[in-house]
Amino acid sequence: MGALLFLPVDCPIMSRFLLLLACLPLSAHALDYHVELEAPSGVREVLLNHLDLFTLQQDEALSALDLDNIVSGTAGEVRSLLETEGYFESAVRLSREGDRISLQVIPGEPVIVMEVDVTLQGAVRQQPDFSRFLSKVMEGWALPDRAVFRQEDWDASKKAALKPFLLDRFPLAKLTGSRVTIDPLTRHATVALTVDSGPLIRFGTLKTEGLSRYPESIVSGMASFGAGSPYSQAAIVALQSALESDPHFTGVVVAPLWEERVGDVVPVGVTLTEQKRQKLDIGLNYSTGDGFGTRLGYEHYNLFKRGYTGSVAYDWKASRQQLDFGLGFGQGGDGYSHSVNLQQRHAEENLTITDAVEAGVFRIRQRGNIEARYGLEYLVEREQVQAAQTRNNRALILSFGWTKRAMDSLLRPTSGYLFEMNVSGAGGGMVSDTRFMRGYGRGALYWSPAFMRGTWLTRLELGQVWAVDAQAVPASRLFQAGGVNSVRGYDYQSLGVKNPVSGAITGGRVLGTATLEYQYPIRQDWRLAAFVDGGDAADSWQSFRLARAQGLGLRWLSPVAPLAFDVAYGARDQRWRWNLNLGLAF
């Protein structure tokens, strides 16, 4: 026989056991009740989204007593909610049988706005464009005549009434009166609002902090306003944006110093974190058929102690070399900056030897994520094909470029797009060998759908040259395709016009390439990629033949820029090629 063991309650083992049971979490379940709602569609969503009877239905902490209190207060809660929607005579019928609750709501007729009275007071009345402020107020007004009165629209209208003043000249504006009068018999409402603009505020001096390496003229030169200029929020935002994009600084905060305001004058504070005065860049890359390559770059951000930016960069591969010199001038108050570039390049590839020298002057305007660039370039080029045919071309080229970058991140893009277009041409005559016009555009779209992991990337590139004599167009202004950011699976610029005798590849007058790529995250900073590329460069669209490629890749989202390793198969010559590239696919 087995023995039974009885432990007294004051036994230490039993005490610990009972204490452990007391500390164990009890399983919680939400109250099981059902609500039947009968209400017009116009108010049904409001009740479902805001009424406690629905919003707390899945709350596990809700007790039976809590539910009783909610039910008893539901009628009043419904009426309060519907008053914000313009219904002031709502009828509510509520019944309950155990865990079943029936709610019937009859909102009645809504209150209609029949009169709007907006009054502007203060210094704005002495402004020559006073009527423009009133028009701006009414543009954002959400309660026009004959509209249903809603509390949300009334609040939005009051904010809209202040906005034009806060942004332009009158940042101290305030509401001095707001009134809604409702006639219960006619259900008509009169809304009245009074805005006091306050004094006209002017900018004081710029007060900068954090400058030690660079002259203050860099900052003041970018400001579109000076001491005594009327206050403008847009001008402050423009200065902030200009300084953020300037290479001299890594951190910028621009804000009015309201605590230092004297009368109607407020100084503007600019707090800066400076970039180091000099920077050296070293880069390596490799691709099949193109071999190893390196890039050496040097930048100085304070030439002549005037904040000018000077740069020199040398790109080397066994088949081509390029040397660039640049001189950049800071952005002025008109939003434009200027630069001067000089470039010398030498290339020996596809049985063609090309030497070129190019100089250019550019005028650039940056507004948010949009850049516009105007250029005047002079190009002298010598092209020797298979040691038999030599072309010496020169051209004075006018150009216009436009770029927009709208992405969630430039280093780790998952959504957004990039777009660039460029139009350029030469007029012939004494300084150019022929007249031509060149159009070029490219874009990339990143998309990460909510219903699946990963990111889709699509890229499209198109270009065409119109020329009186295509042979006299500089080779650098014609098109070739192949390689990174073009058609992977083919050597760099190996797709073009092939000479039937020598086999040399030269540039064509038309270009088209496209990419579809899917990137799948495998770790925080790593993605697998599968892609399909296609494209060609040809002498005309009639002779255009699509070269296809597909492959796999690996992406490392490094702190500097995305690093891409790709292996691709070119269907035209049935070869596998691989390449390594640092930067976005654009």
Short mmCIF file of C-alpha atoms in Angstrom, two decimals, residues 264-550:
data_model
loop_
_atom_site.label_atom_id
_atom_site.label_comp_id
_atom_site.label_asym_id
_atom_site.label_seq_id
_atom_site.Cartn_x
_atom_site.Cartn_y
_atom_site.Cartn_z
CA ASP A 264 9.13 94.40 -34.47
CA VAL A 265 12.61 93.06 -35.30
CA VAL A 266 13.67 89.44 -34.74
CA PRO A 267 17.21 88.16 -35.41
CA VAL A 268 17.77 84.81 -37.12
CA GLY A 269 20.01 82.21 -35.52
CA VAL A 270 22.07 79.80 -37.62
CA THR A 271 23.77 76.93 -35.78
CA LEU A 272 26.26 74.99 -37.89
CA THR A 273 28.41 71.89 -37.71
CA GLU A 274 31.32 72.27 -40.13
CA GLN A 275 32.73 69.76 -42.55
CA LYS A 276 36.47 69.25 -42.38
CA ARG A 277 38.37 71.56 -44.70
CA GLN A 278 39.85 68.77 -46.85
CA LYS A 279 38.71 65.33 -47.98
CA LEU A 280 40.47 62.46 -49.72
CA ASP A 281 38.51 59.70 -51.48
CA ILE A 282 39.89 56.33 -52.57
CA GLY A 283 37.73 53.75 -54.35
CA LEU A 284 38.15 50.37 -56.03
CA ASN A 285 35.89 48.51 -58.46
CA TYR A 286 35.99 45.51 -60.75
CA SER A 287 33.96 44.00 -63.57
CA THR A 288 34.46 41.15 -66.02
CA GLY A 289 35.89 42.40 -69.29
CA ASP A 290 36.66 45.80 -67.78
CA GLY A 291 39.09 44.69 -65.07
CA PHE A 292 40.12 46.48 -61.92
CA GLY A 293 39.68 50.17 -61.52
CA THR A 294 40.50 52.83 -58.96
CA ARG A 295 39.44 56.36 -58.15
CA LEU A 296 41.43 58.99 -56.28
CA GLY A 297 39.69 62.20 -55.30
CA TYR A 298 40.68 65.28 -53.34
CA GLU A 299 38.47 68.18 -52.28
CA HIS A 300 39.27 71.45 -50.54
CA TYR A 301 36.36 73.47 -49.16
CA ASN A 302 38.00 76.86 -48.54
CA LEU A 303 40.06 77.89 -51.54
CA PHE A 304 41.46 81.44 -51.34
CA LYS A 305 39.86 81.60 -47.86
CA ARG A 306 36.59 82.57 -49.52
CA GLY A 307 34.72 79.28 -49.15
CA TYR A 308 35.23 78.22 -52.77
CA THR A 309 35.26 74.45 -53.31
CA GLY A 310 38.08 72.94 -55.35
CA SER A 311 38.27 69.31 -56.44
CA VAL A 312 40.47 67.02 -58.45
CA ALA A 313 39.64 63.40 -59.28
CA TYR A 314 41.46 60.72 -61.26
CA ASP A 315 39.70 57.56 -62.45
CA TRP A 316 41.88 54.78 -63.80
CA LYS A 317 41.21 51.52 -65.59
CA ALA A 318 43.52 49.71 -67.95
CA SER A 319 41.26 50.68 -70.87
CA ARG A 320 40.41 54.26 -69.90
CA GLN A 321 41.59 57.11 -67.72
CA GLN A 322 39.91 60.39 -66.77
CA LEU A 323 41.16 63.49 -64.94
CA ASP A 324 38.70 66.11 -63.59
CA PHE A 325 39.25 69.54 -62.10
CA GLY A 326 36.41 71.50 -60.53
CA LEU A 327 35.90 74.89 -58.93
CA GLY A 328 32.62 75.58 -57.14
CA PHE A 329 31.21 78.89 -55.93
CA GLY A 330 28.70 79.01 -53.10
CA GLN A 331 24.99 79.54 -53.56
CA GLY A 332 23.79 83.14 -53.61
CA GLY A 333 20.63 84.68 -52.26
CA ASP A 334 18.93 84.09 -55.62
CA GLY A 335 19.24 80.33 -55.07
CA TYR A 336 21.88 79.76 -57.77
CA SER A 337 25.41 78.42 -57.46
CA HIS A 338 28.08 78.26 -60.16
CA SER A 339 30.89 75.93 -61.06
CA VAL A 340 33.73 75.61 -63.59
CA ASN A 341 34.88 72.15 -64.72
CA LEU A 342 37.81 70.92 -66.81
CA GLN A 343 38.08 67.29 -67.93
CA GLN A 344 40.63 65.27 -69.87
CA ARG A 345 39.99 61.62 -70.80
CA HIS A 346 41.62 58.82 -72.75
CA ALA A 347 39.98 55.50 -73.66
CA GLU A 348 41.11 52.42 -75.61
CA GLU A 349 38.22 49.99 -75.90
CA ASN A 350 36.15 48.23 -78.53
CA LEU A 351 39.01 48.76 -81.08
CA THR A 352 38.62 52.52 -80.71
CA ILE A 353 40.97 55.10 -79.20
CA THR A 354 39.39 58.32 -77.95
CA ASP A 355 41.07 61.43 -76.54
CA ALA A 356 39.01 64.40 -75.39
CA VAL A 357 39.34 67.67 -73.52
CA GLU A 358 36.21 69.37 -72.24
CA ALA A 359 35.63 72.61 -70.32
CA GLY A 360 32.34 73.85 -68.95
CA VAL A 361 30.66 76.58 -66.96
CA PHE A 362 27.46 75.72 -65.08
CA ARG A 363 24.70 77.60 -63.29
CA ILE A 364 22.82 75.43 -60.81
CA ARG A 365 19.69 75.92 -58.76
CA GLN A 366 18.66 73.56 -55.98
CA ARG A 367 15.13 73.69 -54.62
CA GLY A 368 14.35 70.93 -52.16
CA ASN A 369 14.89 67.65 -54.00
CA ILE A 370 14.93 69.25 -57.47
CA GLU A 371 18.08 70.45 -59.21
CA ALA A 372 18.15 72.50 -62.41
CA ARG A 373 21.45 72.92 -64.27
CA TYR A 374 22.34 75.24 -67.16
CA GLY A 375 25.66 74.72 -68.90
CA LEU A 376 27.96 76.03 -71.61
CA GLU A 377 30.61 73.49 -72.62
CA TYR A 378 33.38 73.39 -75.21
CA LEU A 379 34.61 69.98 -76.36
CA VAL A 380 37.57 68.95 -78.51
CA GLU A 381 37.69 65.23 -79.31
CA ARG A 382 39.80 62.86 -81.39
CA GLU A 383 38.55 59.35 -82.21
CA GLN A 384 40.63 56.74 -84.01
CA VAL A 385 38.85 53.55 -85.11
CA GLN A 386 41.01 50.43 -85.77
CA ALA A 387 44.03 52.62 -86.65
CA ALA A 388 42.33 53.42 -89.97
CA GLN A 389 39.64 56.06 -89.55
CA THR A 390 40.22 59.22 -87.52
CA ARG A 391 37.62 61.81 -86.55
CA ASN A 392 38.46 65.17 -85.03
CA ASN A 393 35.35 66.85 -83.63
CA ARG A 394 34.74 70.04 -81.74
CA ALA A 395 31.54 71.54 -80.42
CA LEU A 396 30.29 74.46 -78.36
CA ILE A 397 27.34 72.98 -76.48
CA LEU A 398 24.48 74.59 -74.60
CA SER A 399 22.74 72.26 -72.14
CA PHE A 400 19.91 72.14 -69.65
CA GLY A 401 19.47 69.39 -67.08
CA TRP A 402 16.73 68.68 -64.54
CA THR A 403 16.91 66.11 -61.75
CA LYS A 404 14.45 65.13 -59.04
CA ARG A 405 15.15 62.73 -56.17
CA ALA A 406 12.12 61.74 -54.09
CA MET A 407 13.16 58.73 -52.02
CA ASP A 408 12.78 57.60 -48.43
CA SER A 409 16.56 57.19 -48.16
CA LEU A 410 19.50 57.79 -50.51
CA LEU A 411 21.58 55.08 -48.79
CA ARG A 412 18.85 52.48 -48.15
CA PRO A 413 16.06 53.15 -50.64
CA THR A 414 12.86 51.13 -50.33
CA SER A 415 10.35 53.52 -51.88
CA GLY A 416 10.40 56.59 -54.07
CA TYR A 417 11.80 57.56 -57.43
CA LEU A 418 14.61 59.38 -59.22
CA PHE A 419 14.29 61.15 -62.54
CA GLU A 420 16.78 62.99 -64.74
CA MET A 421 16.46 64.63 -68.13
CA ASN A 422 18.97 66.56 -70.21
CA VAL A 423 18.66 68.51 -73.43
CA SER A 424 21.77 69.83 -75.19
CA GLY A 425 22.82 70.98 -78.61
CA ALA A 426 25.38 72.74 -80.78
CA GLY A 427 24.69 75.30 -83.48
CA GLY A 428 27.53 74.58 -85.90
CA GLY A 429 29.37 77.51 -87.48
CA MET A 430 32.92 78.54 -86.60
CA VAL A 431 33.07 76.79 -83.19
CA SER A 432 31.27 73.50 -83.93
CA ASP A 433 31.72 70.99 -86.74
CA THR A 434 27.99 70.28 -87.07
CA ARG A 435 24.58 71.18 -85.73
CA PHE A 436 22.98 68.61 -83.47
CA MET A 437 20.40 68.22 -80.73
CA ARG A 438 20.59 65.60 -78.00
CA GLY A 439 17.81 64.45 -75.68
CA TYR A 440 18.34 62.07 -72.80
CA GLY A 441 16.29 60.86 -69.84
CA ARG A 442 16.47 58.17 -67.22
CA GLY A 443 14.46 57.21 -64.18
CA ALA A 444 14.35 54.65 -61.38
CA LEU A 445 11.44 53.58 -59.18
CA TYR A 446 11.71 51.78 -55.83
CA TRP A 447 8.59 50.01 -54.51
CA SER A 448 8.15 47.89 -51.36
CA PRO A 449 4.56 46.55 -51.37
CA ALA A 450 2.91 45.94 -48.01
CA PHE A 451 1.72 42.46 -49.00
CA MET A 452 5.22 41.00 -49.51
CA ARG A 453 8.76 41.32 -48.25
CA GLY A 454 11.41 42.98 -50.33
CA THR A 455 11.82 45.86 -52.75
CA TRP A 456 11.16 46.11 -56.49
CA LEU A 457 13.40 48.31 -58.62
CA THR A 458 12.58 49.38 -62.16
CA ARG A 459 14.86 51.52 -64.31
CA LEU A 460 14.37 53.06 -67.76
CA GLU A 461 16.83 54.98 -69.94
CA LEU A 462 16.14 56.62 -73.30
CA GLY A 463 18.15 58.90 -75.57
CA GLN A 464 18.37 60.20 -79.12
CA VAL A 465 20.60 62.49 -81.17
CA TRP A 466 19.39 64.48 -84.17
CA ALA A 467 22.26 65.72 -86.35
CA VAL A 468 22.96 67.13 -89.79
CA ASP A 469 26.11 64.96 -89.94
CA ALA A 470 26.25 62.15 -87.35
CA GLN A 471 29.93 61.53 -88.13
CA ALA A 472 30.75 65.02 -86.87
CA VAL A 473 28.96 64.62 -83.54
CA PRO A 474 31.48 64.11 -80.70
CA ALA A 475 31.59 60.45 -79.65
CA SER A 476 30.86 61.37 -76.02
CA ARG A 477 27.51 62.80 -77.14
CA LEU A 478 26.48 59.58 -78.90
CA PHE A 479 25.25 56.52 -77.02
CA GLN A 480 26.68 53.15 -76.02
CA ALA A 481 25.27 50.62 -73.57
CA GLY A 482 26.42 47.69 -71.44
CA GLY A 483 27.86 47.24 -67.98
CA VAL A 484 26.86 48.54 -64.54
CA ASN A 485 23.72 50.71 -64.44
CA SER A 486 23.02 49.72 -68.04
CA VAL A 487 22.70 46.17 -69.39
CA ARG A 488 24.57 43.85 -67.05
CA GLY A 489 25.83 40.69 -68.68
CA TYR A 490 27.74 42.68 -71.32
CA ASP A 491 31.05 44.52 -71.17
CA TYR A 492 31.10 48.22 -70.47
CA GLN A 493 29.80 50.16 -73.54
CA SER A 494 30.08 47.08 -75.74
CA LEU A 495 26.60 47.61 -77.17
CA GLY A 496 26.60 50.14 -79.98
CA VAL A 497 27.15 50.52 -83.72
CA LYS A 498 29.48 47.80 -84.98
CA ASN A 499 31.75 48.53 -87.92
CA PRO A 500 31.17 45.65 -90.42
CA VAL A 501 34.83 45.68 -91.52
CA SER A 502 36.89 46.33 -88.39
CA GLY A 503 34.39 45.11 -85.79
CA ALA A 504 34.93 48.29 -83.73
CA ILE A 505 32.02 49.50 -81.57
CA THR A 506 31.17 53.19 -81.81
CA GLY A 507 28.34 55.30 -80.45
CA GLY A 508 24.84 55.29 -81.90
CA ARG A 509 22.19 57.96 -82.24
CA VAL A 510 19.54 56.14 -80.20
CA LEU A 511 19.60 54.43 -76.81
CA GLY A 512 17.15 52.39 -74.78
CA THR A 513 17.80 50.27 -71.68
CA ALA A 514 15.55 48.93 -68.93
CA THR A 515 15.81 46.91 -65.70
CA LEU A 516 13.43 44.96 -63.49
CA GLU A 517 14.99 43.87 -60.19
CA TYR A 518 13.70 42.30 -56.98
CA GLN A 519 15.68 42.67 -53.76
CA TYR A 520 14.92 40.32 -50.86
CA PRO A 521 16.23 41.16 -47.37
CA ILE A 522 18.17 38.31 -45.74
CA ARG A 523 19.68 40.32 -42.87
CA GLN A 524 19.44 43.89 -41.64
CA ASP A 525 22.02 45.27 -44.09
CA TRP A 526 22.01 42.53 -46.75
CA ARG A 527 19.72 41.82 -49.69
CA LEU A 528 19.62 39.16 -52.37
CA ALA A 529 18.73 40.41 -55.85
CA ALA A 530 17.35 38.84 -59.01
CA PHE A 531 17.16 40.97 -62.13
CA VAL A 532 16.43 41.14 -65.85
CA ASP A 533 18.11 43.77 -68.05
CA GLY A 534 17.60 44.66 -71.66
CA GLY A 535 18.65 47.35 -74.11
CA ASP A 536 20.83 48.49 -76.97
CA ALA A 537 22.41 51.50 -78.62
CA ALA A 538 22.01 51.79 -82.39
CA ASP A 539 22.20 54.15 -85.33
CA SER A 540 18.39 54.29 -85.59
CA TRP A 541 15.31 52.78 -83.98
CA GLN A 542 14.89 50.61 -87.07
CA SER A 543 18.26 48.96 -86.42
CA PHE A 544 17.73 48.76 -82.65
CA ARG A 545 18.01 45.13 -81.41
CA LEU A 546 17.27 44.29 -77.80
CA ALA A 547 20.16 42.62 -75.95
CA ARG A 548 18.81 40.60 -73.00
CA ALA A 549 20.48 39.63 -69.75
CA GLN A 550 19.46 38.12 -66.44
#
